[in-house]
PDB file of C-alpha atoms in Angstrom:
ATOM      1  CA  LEU I 113      17.218-132.187  44.664  1.00  0.00           C
ATOM      2  CA  PRO I 114      17.163-135.641  43.053  1.00  0.00           C
ATOM      3  CA  GLN I 115      14.949-138.296  45.311  1.00  0.00           C
ATOM      4  CA  GLN I 116      15.128-141.414  46.533  1.00  0.00           C
ATOM      5  CA  GLU I 117      17.574-143.336  44.749  1.00  0.00           C
ATOM      6  CA  SER I 118      18.597-140.933  42.826  1.00  0.00           C
ATOM      7  CA  ARG I 119      19.191-139.372  45.934  1.00  0.00           C
ATOM      8  CA  ILE I 120      21.983-142.057  47.257  1.00  0.00           C
ATOM      9  CA  LYS I 121      23.702-141.873  43.898  1.00  0.00           C
ATOM     10  CA  TYR I 122      24.015-138.718  44.105  1.00  0.00           C
ATOM     11  CA  LEU I 123      25.403-138.324  47.339  1.00  0.00           C
ATOM     12  CA  GLY I 124      29.040-139.495  46.493  1.00  0.00           C
ATOM     13  CA  GLU I 125      28.586-136.955  43.716  1.00  0.00           C
ATOM     14  CA  THR I 126      28.893-133.628  43.077  1.00  0.00           C
ATOM     15  CA  LEU I 127      25.001-131.896  42.223  1.00  0.00           C
ATOM     16  CA  PRO I 128      24.170-131.460  38.852  1.00  0.00           C
ATOM     17  CA  PHE I 129      24.250-127.794  37.489  1.00  0.00           C
ATOM     18  CA  PHE I 130      20.736-127.368  36.325  1.00  0.00           C
ATOM     19  CA  SER I 131      17.504-129.340  38.200  1.00  0.00           C
ATOM     20  CA  HIS I 132      16.596-132.516  36.142  1.00  0.00           C
ATOM     21  CA  ALA I 133      12.635-132.341  35.271  1.00  0.00           C
ATOM     22  CA  LEU I 134      10.076-135.382  36.622  1.00  0.00           C
ATOM     23  CA  GLU I 135       9.309-138.598  35.468  1.00  0.00           C
ATOM     24  CA  SER I 136       5.766-137.360  34.926  1.00  0.00           C
ATOM     25  CA  ASP I 137       6.437-134.176  33.489  1.00  0.00           C
ATOM     26  CA  PHE I 138       9.805-135.522  31.065  1.00  0.00           C
ATOM     27  CA  LYS I 139       6.908-138.211  29.561  1.00  0.00           C
ATOM     28  CA  ASP I 140       3.811-135.561  29.276  1.00  0.00           C
ATOM     29  CA  LEU I 141       6.515-133.054  27.356  1.00  0.00           C
ATOM     30  CA  PHE I 142       7.947-135.966  25.157  1.00  0.00           C
ATOM     31  CA  LEU I 143       4.685-137.589  24.206  1.00  0.00           C
ATOM     32  CA  ALA I 144       3.664-134.170  23.150  1.00  0.00           C
ATOM     33  CA  LEU I 145       6.058-132.754  20.774  1.00  0.00           C
ATOM     34  CA  LYS I 146       6.027-135.937  19.091  1.00  0.00           C
ATOM     35  CA  GLU I 147       2.453-135.927  18.136  1.00  0.00           C
ATOM     36  CA  SER I 148       3.481-132.252  17.280  1.00  0.00           C
ATOM     37  CA  ALA I 149       6.455-133.478  15.385  1.00  0.00           C
ATOM     38  CA  HIS I 150       3.804-135.242  13.420  1.00  0.00           C
ATOM     39  CA  ILE I 151       1.961-133.920   9.901  1.00  0.00           C
ATOM     40  CA  SER I 152      -1.799-133.970   9.748  1.00  0.00           C
ATOM     41  CA  GLY I 153      -5.103-133.332   7.757  1.00  0.00           C
ATOM     42  CA  THR I 154      -4.994-130.003  10.778  1.00  0.00           C
ATOM     43  CA  TYR I 155      -1.833-129.260  10.328  1.00  0.00           C
ATOM     44  CA  ILE I 156      -1.921-128.978   6.826  1.00  0.00           C
ATOM     45  CA  LEU I 157      -5.410-127.301   6.667  1.00  0.00           C
ATOM     46  CA  LEU I 158      -4.075-124.445   8.924  1.00  0.00           C
ATOM     47  CA  MET I 159      -0.967-124.048   7.041  1.00  0.00           C
ATOM     48  CA  VAL I 160      -3.494-123.256   4.271  1.00  0.00           C
ATOM     49  CA  LEU I 161      -5.438-121.485   5.532  1.00  0.00           C
ATOM     50  CA  SER I 162      -2.889-119.273   7.442  1.00  0.00           C
ATOM     51  CA  THR I 163      -0.920-118.209   4.054  1.00  0.00           C
ATOM     52  CA  LEU I 164      -3.957-117.934   1.874  1.00  0.00           C
ATOM     53  CA  LEU I 165      -4.910-115.105   4.891  1.00  0.00           C
ATOM     54  CA  ALA I 166      -1.452-113.817   5.069  1.00  0.00           C
ATOM     55  CA  THR I 167      -0.535-113.334   1.559  1.00  0.00           C
ATOM     56  CA  LEU I 168      -4.107-111.584   1.548  1.00  0.00           C
ATOM     57  CA  GLY I 169      -2.914-109.272   4.792  1.00  0.00           C
ATOM     58  CA  LEU I 170       0.490-109.143   3.090  1.00  0.00           C
ATOM     59  CA  PHE I 171      -1.672-107.252  -0.358  1.00  0.00           C
ATOM     60  CA  LEU I 172      -3.654-105.264   1.502  1.00  0.00           C
ATOM     61  CA  ASN I 173      -1.209-104.142   3.551  1.00  0.00           C
ATOM     62  CA  SER I 174      -3.805-104.990   6.423  1.00  0.00           C
ATOM     63  CA  PRO I 175      -1.416-105.631  10.017  1.00  0.00           C
ATOM     64  CA  SER I 176      -5.000-107.346  11.993  1.00  0.00           C
ATOM     65  CA  VAL I 177      -5.241-110.284   8.689  1.00  0.00           C
ATOM     66  CA  VAL I 178      -0.962-110.894   9.159  1.00  0.00           C
ATOM     67  CA  ILE I 179      -1.960-111.038  12.779  1.00  0.00           C
ATOM     68  CA  GLY I 180      -5.111-113.633  12.264  1.00  0.00           C
ATOM     69  CA  ALA I 181      -2.422-115.950  10.472  1.00  0.00           C
ATOM     70  CA  MET I 182       0.188-115.399  12.616  1.00  0.00           C
ATOM     71  CA  VAL I 183      -2.250-116.965  15.033  1.00  0.00           C
ATOM     72  CA  LEU I 184      -3.342-119.372  12.687  1.00  0.00           C
ATOM     73  CA  ALA I 185       0.154-120.746  11.731  1.00  0.00           C
ATOM     74  CA  PRO I 186       1.341-124.081  13.189  1.00  0.00           C
ATOM     75  CA  LEU I 187       5.120-123.704  12.526  1.00  0.00           C
ATOM     76  CA  MET I 188       5.821-123.152  16.366  1.00  0.00           C
ATOM     77  CA  ALA I 189       5.014-126.555  17.231  1.00  0.00           C
ATOM     78  CA  PRO I 190       7.640-129.289  15.163  1.00  0.00           C
ATOM     79  CA  ILE I 191      10.252-126.432  15.593  1.00  0.00           C
ATOM     80  CA  ILE I 192      10.212-126.784  18.646  1.00  0.00           C
ATOM     81  CA  SER I 193      10.185-130.799  18.470  1.00  0.00           C
ATOM     82  CA  LEU I 194      12.818-130.223  16.433  1.00  0.00           C
ATOM     83  CA  SER I 195      14.944-128.207  18.679  1.00  0.00           C
ATOM     84  CA  MET I 196      14.489-131.285  21.296  1.00  0.00           C
ATOM     85  CA  GLY I 197      15.472-133.924  18.941  1.00  0.00           C
ATOM     86  CA  ILE I 198      18.295-132.398  17.787  1.00  0.00           C
ATOM     87  CA  LEU I 199      19.442-130.905  21.936  1.00  0.00           C
ATOM     88  CA  ARG I 200      18.875-135.028  23.112  1.00  0.00           C
ATOM     89  CA  SER I 201      21.093-135.804  19.609  1.00  0.00           C
ATOM     90  CA  ASN I 202      16.978-138.241  18.800  1.00  0.00           C
ATOM     91  CA  ASN I 203      16.682-138.860  15.771  1.00  0.00           C
ATOM     92  CA  ASP I 204      13.788-139.664  14.574  1.00  0.00           C
ATOM     93  CA  LEU I 205      12.175-136.644  16.483  1.00  0.00           C
ATOM     94  CA  SER I 206      14.602-134.482  14.188  1.00  0.00           C
ATOM     95  CA  ARG I 207      13.682-135.988  10.947  1.00  0.00           C
ATOM     96  CA  GLN I 208      10.691-136.422  11.766  1.00  0.00           C
ATOM     97  CA  SER I 209      10.262-132.835  12.986  1.00  0.00           C
ATOM     98  CA  PHE I 210      12.479-131.507  10.208  1.00  0.00           C
ATOM     99  CA  SER I 211       9.294-133.440   7.604  1.00  0.00           C
ATOM    100  CA  THR I 212       6.533-131.292   8.875  1.00  0.00           C
ATOM    101  CA  LEU I 213       8.513-128.388   8.657  1.00  0.00           C
ATOM    102  CA  PHE I 214       9.331-128.568   5.301  1.00  0.00           C
ATOM    103  CA  ILE I 215       6.340-129.523   3.918  1.00  0.00           C
ATOM    104  CA  GLY I 216       3.954-126.974   5.877  1.00  0.00           C
ATOM    105  CA  MET I 217       7.456-124.698   4.137  1.00  0.00           C
ATOM    106  CA  LEU I 218       6.718-125.688   0.431  1.00  0.00           C
ATOM    107  CA  ILE I 219       2.521-125.215   1.125  1.00  0.00           C
ATOM    108  CA  ALA I 220       3.705-121.503   2.351  1.00  0.00           C
ATOM    109  CA  LEU I 221       6.175-121.057  -0.623  1.00  0.00           C
ATOM    110  CA  THR I 222       3.467-122.669  -3.524  1.00  0.00           C
ATOM    111  CA  LEU I 223       0.030-121.167  -2.080  1.00  0.00           C
ATOM    112  CA  SER I 224       2.252-117.652  -2.294  1.00  0.00           C
ATOM    113  CA  ALA I 225       3.175-117.670  -5.343  1.00  0.00           C
ATOM    114  CA  LEU I 226       0.216-119.073  -6.945  1.00  0.00           C
ATOM    115  CA  MET I 227      -1.766-116.610  -5.727  1.00  0.00           C
ATOM    116  CA  THR I 228       0.912-113.577  -6.660  1.00  0.00           C
ATOM    117  CA  ALA I 229       0.839-115.009  -9.530  1.00  0.00           C
ATOM    118  CA  ALA I 230      -2.908-114.644  -9.972  1.00  0.00           C
ATOM    119  CA  LEU I 231      -3.391-111.322  -9.106  1.00  0.00           C
ATOM    120  CA  PRO I 232      -2.158-108.347 -10.978  1.00  0.00           C
ATOM    121  CA  PHE I 233      -0.966-106.071  -7.969  1.00  0.00           C
ATOM    122  CA  GLN I 234       3.095-105.505  -8.006  1.00  0.00           C
ATOM    123  CA  ASP I 235       2.908-103.077  -5.591  1.00  0.00           C
ATOM    124  CA  ILE I 236       5.184-104.006  -2.465  1.00  0.00           C
ATOM    125  CA  THR I 237       4.007-102.945   0.483  1.00  0.00           C
ATOM    126  CA  ASN I 238       4.294-102.011   3.613  1.00  0.00           C
ATOM    127  CA  GLU I 239       3.895-104.915   5.148  1.00  0.00           C
ATOM    128  CA  ILE I 240       6.357-106.295   2.568  1.00  0.00           C
ATOM    129  CA  GLU I 241       8.530-104.131   3.181  1.00  0.00           C
ATOM    130  CA  GLY I 242       9.110-104.337   6.861  1.00  0.00           C
ATOM    131  CA  ARG I 243       9.923-108.000   6.404  1.00  0.00           C
ATOM    132  CA  LEU I 244      12.742-107.934   3.218  1.00  0.00           C
ATOM    133  CA  HIS I 245      15.756-106.518   6.007  1.00  0.00           C
ATOM    134  CA  PRO I 246      16.375-108.542   9.175  1.00  0.00           C
ATOM    135  CA  SER I 247      19.514-107.526  11.425  1.00  0.00           C
ATOM    136  CA  ALA I 248      19.978-108.796  15.146  1.00  0.00           C
ATOM    137  CA  LEU I 249      16.831-107.657  16.507  1.00  0.00           C
ATOM    138  CA  ASP I 250      15.200-109.841  14.775  1.00  0.00           C
ATOM    139  CA  LEU I 251      17.866-112.402  15.606  1.00  0.00           C
ATOM    140  CA  LEU I 252      17.072-110.953  19.504  1.00  0.00           C
ATOM    141  CA  VAL I 253      13.191-111.733  18.643  1.00  0.00           C
ATOM    142  CA  ALA I 254      13.040-114.971  17.532  1.00  0.00           C
ATOM    143  CA  VAL I 255      15.855-116.248  20.439  1.00  0.00           C
ATOM    144  CA  LEU I 256      13.149-114.421  23.033  1.00  0.00           C
ATOM    145  CA  SER I 257       9.844-116.302  21.084  1.00  0.00           C
ATOM    146  CA  GLY I 258      11.612-119.395  21.285  1.00  0.00           C
ATOM    147  CA  ILE I 259      12.809-118.987  25.191  1.00  0.00           C
ATOM    148  CA  ALA I 260       9.166-118.467  25.719  1.00  0.00           C
ATOM    149  CA  GLY I 261       7.695-121.304  23.463  1.00  0.00           C
ATOM    150  CA  ALA I 262      10.620-123.453  25.067  1.00  0.00           C
ATOM    151  CA  PHE I 263       8.550-122.730  29.059  1.00  0.00           C
ATOM    152  CA  ALA I 264       5.115-122.734  27.362  1.00  0.00           C
ATOM    153  CA  ASN I 265       5.667-126.258  26.259  1.00  0.00           C
ATOM    154  CA  ALA I 266       7.274-127.886  28.932  1.00  0.00           C
ATOM    155  CA  ARG I 267       4.467-125.471  31.692  1.00  0.00           C
ATOM    156  CA  GLU I 268       0.628-126.526  31.530  1.00  0.00           C
ATOM    157  CA  ASN I 269       0.489-123.307  33.426  1.00  0.00           C
ATOM    158  CA  ILE I 270       1.875-121.160  30.992  1.00  0.00           C
ATOM    159  CA  ALA I 271       0.567-122.686  27.503  1.00  0.00           C
ATOM    160  CA  LYS I 272      -1.898-120.296  27.063  1.00  0.00           C
ATOM    161  CA  SER I 273       0.786-117.923  26.077  1.00  0.00           C
ATOM    162  CA  LEU I 274       1.987-119.712  22.784  1.00  0.00           C
ATOM    163  CA  PRO I 275      -0.435-117.413  20.814  1.00  0.00           C
ATOM    164  CA  GLY I 276       1.269-114.471  21.583  1.00  0.00           C
ATOM    165  CA  VAL I 277       4.856-116.285  21.022  1.00  0.00           C
ATOM    166  CA  ALA I 278       3.581-117.016  17.709  1.00  0.00           C
ATOM    167  CA  ILE I 279       2.581-113.821  17.220  1.00  0.00           C
ATOM    168  CA  ALA I 280       6.218-112.290  18.077  1.00  0.00           C
ATOM    169  CA  VAL I 281       7.871-114.202  15.991  1.00  0.00           C
ATOM    170  CA  ALA I 282       6.110-114.175  13.172  1.00  0.00           C
ATOM    171  CA  LEU I 283       6.877-117.478  11.073  1.00  0.00           C
ATOM    172  CA  VAL I 284       4.156-117.502   7.995  1.00  0.00           C
ATOM    173  CA  PRO I 285       4.599-113.727   6.896  1.00  0.00           C
ATOM    174  CA  PRO I 286       8.077-114.013   6.325  1.00  0.00           C
ATOM    175  CA  LEU I 287       7.398-116.903   4.342  1.00  0.00           C
ATOM    176  CA  CYS I 288       4.050-115.864   2.728  1.00  0.00           C
ATOM    177  CA  VAL I 289       7.003-112.623   1.378  1.00  0.00           C
ATOM    178  CA  SER I 290       9.097-115.290  -0.150  1.00  0.00           C
ATOM    179  CA  GLY I 291       6.325-116.798  -2.828  1.00  0.00           C
ATOM    180  CA  ILE I 292       5.712-113.231  -3.490  1.00  0.00           C
ATOM    181  CA  GLY I 293       9.567-112.948  -3.947  1.00  0.00           C
ATOM    182  CA  ILE I 294       8.745-116.197  -6.769  1.00  0.00           C
ATOM    183  CA  GLY I 295       5.555-115.426  -8.217  1.00  0.00           C
ATOM    184  CA  TRP I 296       7.394-112.051  -9.184  1.00  0.00           C
ATOM    185  CA  TRP I 297      10.640-113.414 -10.474  1.00  0.00           C
ATOM    186  CA  ASN I 298      12.241-110.759  -7.878  1.00  0.00           C
ATOM    187  CA  PHE I 299      14.782-113.000  -5.963  1.00  0.00           C
ATOM    188  CA  GLU I 300      15.559-109.511  -3.880  1.00  0.00           C
ATOM    189  CA  VAL I 301      12.484-109.878  -2.050  1.00  0.00           C
ATOM    190  CA  PHE I 302      12.750-113.577  -2.066  1.00  0.00           C
ATOM    191  CA  LEU I 303      15.682-113.984  -0.142  1.00  0.00           C
ATOM    192  CA  GLY I 304      15.408-111.202   1.896  1.00  0.00           C
ATOM    193  CA  ALA I 305      12.387-112.252   3.438  1.00  0.00           C
ATOM    194  CA  MET I 306      13.972-115.894   3.516  1.00  0.00           C
ATOM    195  CA  LEU I 307      16.849-114.918   5.793  1.00  0.00           C
ATOM    196  CA  LEU I 308      13.733-113.286   8.194  1.00  0.00           C
ATOM    197  CA  PHE I 309      12.870-116.994   7.866  1.00  0.00           C
ATOM    198  CA  LEU I 310      15.671-118.831   8.475  1.00  0.00           C
ATOM    199  CA  THR I 311      16.325-116.094  11.431  1.00  0.00           C
ATOM    200  CA  ASN I 312      13.380-116.709  12.625  1.00  0.00           C
ATOM    201  CA  LEU I 313      13.991-120.726  12.580  1.00  0.00           C
ATOM    202  CA  THR I 314      17.489-120.805  14.064  1.00  0.00           C
ATOM    203  CA  GLY I 315      17.031-118.581  16.823  1.00  0.00           C
ATOM    204  CA  ILE I 316      14.117-120.548  18.175  1.00  0.00           C
ATOM    205  CA  ILE I 317      15.850-123.620  17.739  1.00  0.00           C
ATOM    206  CA  LEU I 318      18.910-122.111  19.600  1.00  0.00           C
ATOM    207  CA  ALA I 319      16.851-120.742  22.706  1.00  0.00           C
ATOM    208  CA  ALA I 320      14.733-122.789  23.320  1.00  0.00           C
ATOM    209  CA  GLY I 321      17.039-126.147  23.381  1.00  0.00           C
ATOM    210  CA  LEU I 322      19.122-123.923  25.640  1.00  0.00           C
ATOM    211  CA  SER I 323      15.688-123.114  27.860  1.00  0.00           C
ATOM    212  CA  PHE I 324      14.980-127.018  27.887  1.00  0.00           C
ATOM    213  CA  MET I 325      18.350-127.514  28.941  1.00  0.00           C
ATOM    214  CA  VAL I 326      18.179-125.471  32.150  1.00  0.00           C
ATOM    215  CA  ILE I 327      14.675-126.475  32.700  1.00  0.00           C
ATOM    216  CA  GLY I 328      16.100-130.083  33.195  1.00  0.00           C
ATOM    217  CA  PHE I 329      15.039-132.156  30.336  1.00  0.00           C
ATOM    218  CA  ALA I 330      18.291-133.214  28.815  1.00  0.00           C
ATOM    219  CA  PRO I 331      22.313-133.049  30.756  1.00  0.00           C
ATOM    220  CA  PHE I 332      24.567-131.237  29.282  1.00  0.00           C
ATOM    221  CA  SER I 333      27.398-133.856  28.168  1.00  0.00           C
ATOM    222  CA  ARG I 334      24.085-135.025  26.018  1.00  0.00           C
ATOM    223  CA  ALA I 335      23.467-131.700  24.699  1.00  0.00           C
ATOM    224  CA  LYS I 336      26.632-130.205  23.996  1.00  0.00           C
ATOM    225  CA  LYS I 337      26.758-131.806  20.528  1.00  0.00           C
ATOM    226  CA  GLY I 338      23.160-129.809  19.931  1.00  0.00           C
ATOM    227  CA  ILE I 339      23.359-126.766  21.631  1.00  0.00           C
ATOM    228  CA  ILE I 340      27.424-126.770  19.514  1.00  0.00           C
ATOM    229  CA  LEU I 341      25.262-127.472  16.330  1.00  0.00           C
ATOM    230  CA  SER I 342      22.570-124.865  17.392  1.00  0.00           C
ATOM    231  CA  LEU I 343      25.020-122.396  17.684  1.00  0.00           C
ATOM    232  CA  PHE I 344      26.578-123.459  14.555  1.00  0.00           C
ATOM    233  CA  MET I 345      24.032-122.733  11.998  1.00  0.00           C
ATOM    234  CA  VAL I 346      22.997-118.113  14.137  1.00  0.00           C
ATOM    235  CA  SER I 347      26.742-117.882  13.902  1.00  0.00           C
ATOM    236  CA  ILE I 348      25.801-117.856   9.943  1.00  0.00           C
ATOM    237  CA  ILE I 349      22.868-116.595   9.963  1.00  0.00           C
ATOM    238  CA  SER I 350      24.186-114.198  12.017  1.00  0.00           C
ATOM    239  CA  VAL I 351      27.122-112.349   9.687  1.00  0.00           C
ATOM    240  CA  PRO I 352      24.034-111.164   6.923  1.00  0.00           C
ATOM    241  CA  LEU I 353      22.074-109.778   9.917  1.00  0.00           C
ATOM    242  CA  PHE I 354      25.107-107.866  11.761  1.00  0.00           C
ATOM    243  CA  LEU I 355      25.953-106.226   8.403  1.00  0.00           C
ATOM    244  CA  SER I 356      22.316-105.583   8.489  1.00  0.00           C
ATOM    245  CA  PHE I 357      22.098-103.822  11.339  1.00  0.00           C
ATOM    246  CA  PHE I 358      25.645-101.799  11.387  1.00  0.00           C
ATOM    247  CA  ASN I 359      23.306-100.607   7.598  1.00  0.00           C
ATOM    248  CA  MET I 360      20.679 -99.410  10.005  1.00  0.00           C
ATOM    249  CA  GLN I 361      22.802 -97.409  12.344  1.00  0.00           C
ATOM    250  CA  GLU I 362      23.764 -95.204   9.308  1.00  0.00           C
ATOM    251  CA  ILE I 363      20.615 -94.848   7.712  1.00  0.00           C
ATOM    252  CA  ALA I 364      19.729 -93.907  10.954  1.00  0.00           C
ATOM    253  CA  HIS I 365      22.495 -91.214  11.571  1.00  0.00           C
ATOM    254  CA  VAL I 366      22.018 -89.683   7.656  1.00  0.00           C
ATOM    255  CA  LYS I 367      18.206 -89.886   8.357  1.00  0.00           C
ATOM    256  CA  LYS I 368      19.041 -87.965  12.067  1.00  0.00           C
ATOM    257  CA  GLN I 369      21.272 -85.066   9.417  1.00  0.00           C
ATOM    258  CA  LEU I 370      18.384 -84.883   6.905  1.00  0.00           C
ATOM    259  CA  SER I 371      15.391 -84.008   9.600  1.00  0.00           C
ATOM    260  CA  SER I 372      17.395 -81.819  12.134  1.00  0.00           C
ATOM    261  CA  HIS I 373      17.832 -79.131   8.740  1.00  0.00           C
ATOM    262  CA  HIS I 374      15.678 -76.328   7.740  1.00  0.00           C
ATOM    263  CA  TYR I 375      17.433 -75.549   3.763  1.00  0.00           C
ATOM    264  CA  GLN I 376      17.101 -72.504   2.079  1.00  0.00           C
ATOM    265  CA  VAL I 377      18.284 -72.862  -1.781  1.00  0.00           C
ATOM    266  CA  ALA I 378      17.938 -70.145  -3.930  1.00  0.00           C
ATOM    267  CA  GLY I 379      15.851 -67.804  -1.786  1.00  0.00           C
ATOM    268  CA  GLN I 380      13.219 -70.761  -0.909  1.00  0.00           C
ATOM    269  CA  LYS I 381      13.025 -72.076   2.389  1.00  0.00           C
ATOM    270  CA  GLN I 382      12.313 -75.859   2.268  1.00  0.00           C
ATOM    271  CA  ARG I 383      12.307 -79.056   5.036  1.00  0.00           C
ATOM    272  CA  LEU I 384      11.972 -82.617   4.663  1.00  0.00           C
ATOM    273  CA  LYS I 385      10.183 -85.403   6.050  1.00  0.00           C
ATOM    274  CA  ASN I 386       8.777 -88.815   5.766  1.00  0.00           C
ATOM    275  CA  ILE I 387      12.845 -89.747   4.987  1.00  0.00           C
ATOM    276  CA  LYS I 388      13.963 -93.014   3.154  1.00  0.00           C
ATOM    277  CA  VAL I 389      17.327 -93.519   2.840  1.00  0.00           C
ATOM    278  CA  ARG I 390      18.692 -96.432  -0.169  1.00  0.00           C
ATOM    279  CA  LEU I 391      22.058 -97.148   0.382  1.00  0.00           C
ATOM    280  CA  GLY I 392      24.699 -97.229  -2.402  1.00  0.00           C
ATOM    281  CA  GLN I 393      26.501 -95.083  -5.216  1.00  0.00           C
ATOM    282  CA  PRO I 394      24.554 -92.529  -5.355  1.00  0.00           C
ATOM    283  CA  LEU I 395      22.874 -92.559  -1.928  1.00  0.00           C
ATOM    284  CA  LYS I 396      19.383 -92.747  -2.506  1.00  0.00           C
ATOM    285  CA  ILE I 397      16.844 -90.737  -0.727  1.00  0.00           C
ATOM    286  CA  SER I 398      13.205 -90.665  -1.087  1.00  0.00           C
ATOM    287  CA  ALA I 399      11.062 -88.003   0.904  1.00  0.00           C
ATOM    288  CA  ASP I 400       8.349 -85.850   1.395  1.00  0.00           C
ATOM    289  CA  LEU I 401       9.623 -81.615  -0.026  1.00  0.00           C
ATOM    290  CA  ILE I 402       7.887 -78.954   2.224  1.00  0.00           C
ATOM    291  CA  SER I 403       8.267 -75.690  -0.043  1.00  0.00           C
ATOM    292  CA  HIS I 404       6.234 -73.150  -0.123  1.00  0.00           C
ATOM    293  CA  LYS I 405       6.945 -72.479  -3.655  1.00  0.00           C
ATOM    294  CA  ILE I 406       6.899 -75.189  -6.399  1.00  0.00           C
ATOM    295  CA  PRO I 407      10.259 -76.679  -7.218  1.00  0.00           C
ATOM    296  CA  ASP I 408      12.153 -76.277 -10.523  1.00  0.00           C
ATOM    297  CA  ASN I 409      14.916 -78.742 -12.038  1.00  0.00           C
ATOM    298  CA  LYS I 410      17.822 -75.850 -11.153  1.00  0.00           C
ATOM    299  CA  ILE I 411      16.584 -75.529  -7.905  1.00  0.00           C
ATOM    300  CA  LEU I 412      16.132 -79.539  -8.042  1.00  0.00           C
ATOM    301  CA  ASN I 413      19.708 -79.705  -9.128  1.00  0.00           C
ATOM    302  CA  GLN I 414      21.396 -77.580  -6.509  1.00  0.00           C
ATOM    303  CA  PHE I 415      19.500 -79.318  -3.688  1.00  0.00           C
ATOM    304  CA  GLU I 416      20.427 -82.242  -4.283  1.00  0.00           C
ATOM    305  CA  GLN I 417      24.806 -80.925  -4.589  1.00  0.00           C
ATOM    306  CA  TYR I 418      23.870 -79.520  -1.089  1.00  0.00           C
ATOM    307  CA  LEU I 419      22.826 -82.611   0.433  1.00  0.00           C
ATOM    308  CA  ALA I 420      25.911 -84.323  -1.073  1.00  0.00           C
ATOM    309  CA  ASN I 421      28.478 -81.842  -0.025  1.00  0.00           C
ATOM    310  CA  GLN I 422      26.402 -82.081   3.351  1.00  0.00           C
ATOM    311  CA  LEU I 423      26.740 -86.066   4.052  1.00  0.00           C
ATOM    312  CA  GLY I 424      29.816 -86.291   1.746  1.00  0.00           C
ATOM    313  CA  GLN I 425      29.133 -88.242  -0.736  1.00  0.00           C
ATOM    314  CA  ALA I 426      26.991 -88.613  -4.023  1.00  0.00           C
ATOM    315  CA  VAL I 427      23.221 -88.305  -3.303  1.00  0.00           C
ATOM    316  CA  ALA I 428      20.381 -89.207  -6.151  1.00  0.00           C
ATOM    317  CA  ILE I 429      17.555 -87.430  -4.865  1.00  0.00           C
ATOM    318  CA  ASP I 430      12.918 -88.525  -5.513  1.00  0.00           C
ATOM    319  CA  PHE I 431      11.059 -85.896  -4.423  1.00  0.00           C
ATOM    320  CA  SER I 432       6.818 -85.457  -3.604  1.00  0.00           C
ATOM    321  CA  VAL I 433       6.594 -81.646  -3.240  1.00  0.00           C
ATOM    322  CA  HIS I 434       4.372 -80.629  -0.649  1.00  0.00           C
ATOM    323  CA  LEU I 435       3.225 -76.765  -0.428  1.00  0.00           C
ATOM    324  CA  VAL I 436       2.558 -74.994   2.338  1.00  0.00           C
ATOM    325  CA  THR I 437       2.392 -71.191   3.585  1.00  0.00           C
ATOM    326  CA  GLU I 438       5.586 -69.295   4.380  1.00  0.00           C
ATOM    327  CA  SER I 439       4.361 -68.960   8.165  1.00  0.00           C
ATOM    328  CA  TYR I 440       4.690 -73.153   8.257  1.00  0.00           C
ATOM    329  CA  PHE I 441       8.387 -72.089   8.611  1.00  0.00           C
TER     330      PHE I 441
END
């Protein structure tokens, strides 16, 4: 509750719904956020190192290297500062934070694109593939990370949790995948990964802003404009994310149908494992075909027609055959 003169002021008024941050907390947080909003040599160095590490980890398909890049990445700090700037309509803080964030993005995209052009690889590894199809679930991760980031910045006793927030939201790897898309001149890769980065960015800004307001760093009357702007950005990003989420549901349904069956085509017992589905016309199905004989073209064509009848739509198959004994079934 307000104290001293502020307490007297509120005696005749309705008490505020959210608490007010102490003046010392307010001062310390703003000094820290203003410092985070400014670009520095350390920031540039960490961006270069995290970008190089993340790009190598993506090509090596090494989760541990990618996680190391996430911990090094300094992008979370200017994003939290940008959230506070938008929340309090502080143009100077917002402008400086966005400038620092934009330079970091430019470093990541440029270095990863140059590395990709220099390396002879053209394989989409699992680490790259995992960042090409964001959905509403990724937005939820960003929102939770934004809440954690705001509290970690506002409360010294949980500031040590910031590396965990950086790992959870993963800002640099999707930027590097976008850079890889530029290096390959593959705009499907570029757009998919950039959508994931923008999902993380807008989700963090909205969630951190709401958290700062609840903690007491901005009254609702002042924060209303920033919250509406953040909601508008998230709503635009949410359209392709929810479409992707519905596609995920459809793919999961198809996989469940295919994996739960034992097939018998032309007298041969067969089963599908490690199924991958790509929506479209026709529906593209990649899988490991478990069989006790090598199927010929006739059997594969019959299998394709069988799957088309089962799923009720045209199907194109791409199978890797794994031979087993009849006792397997």
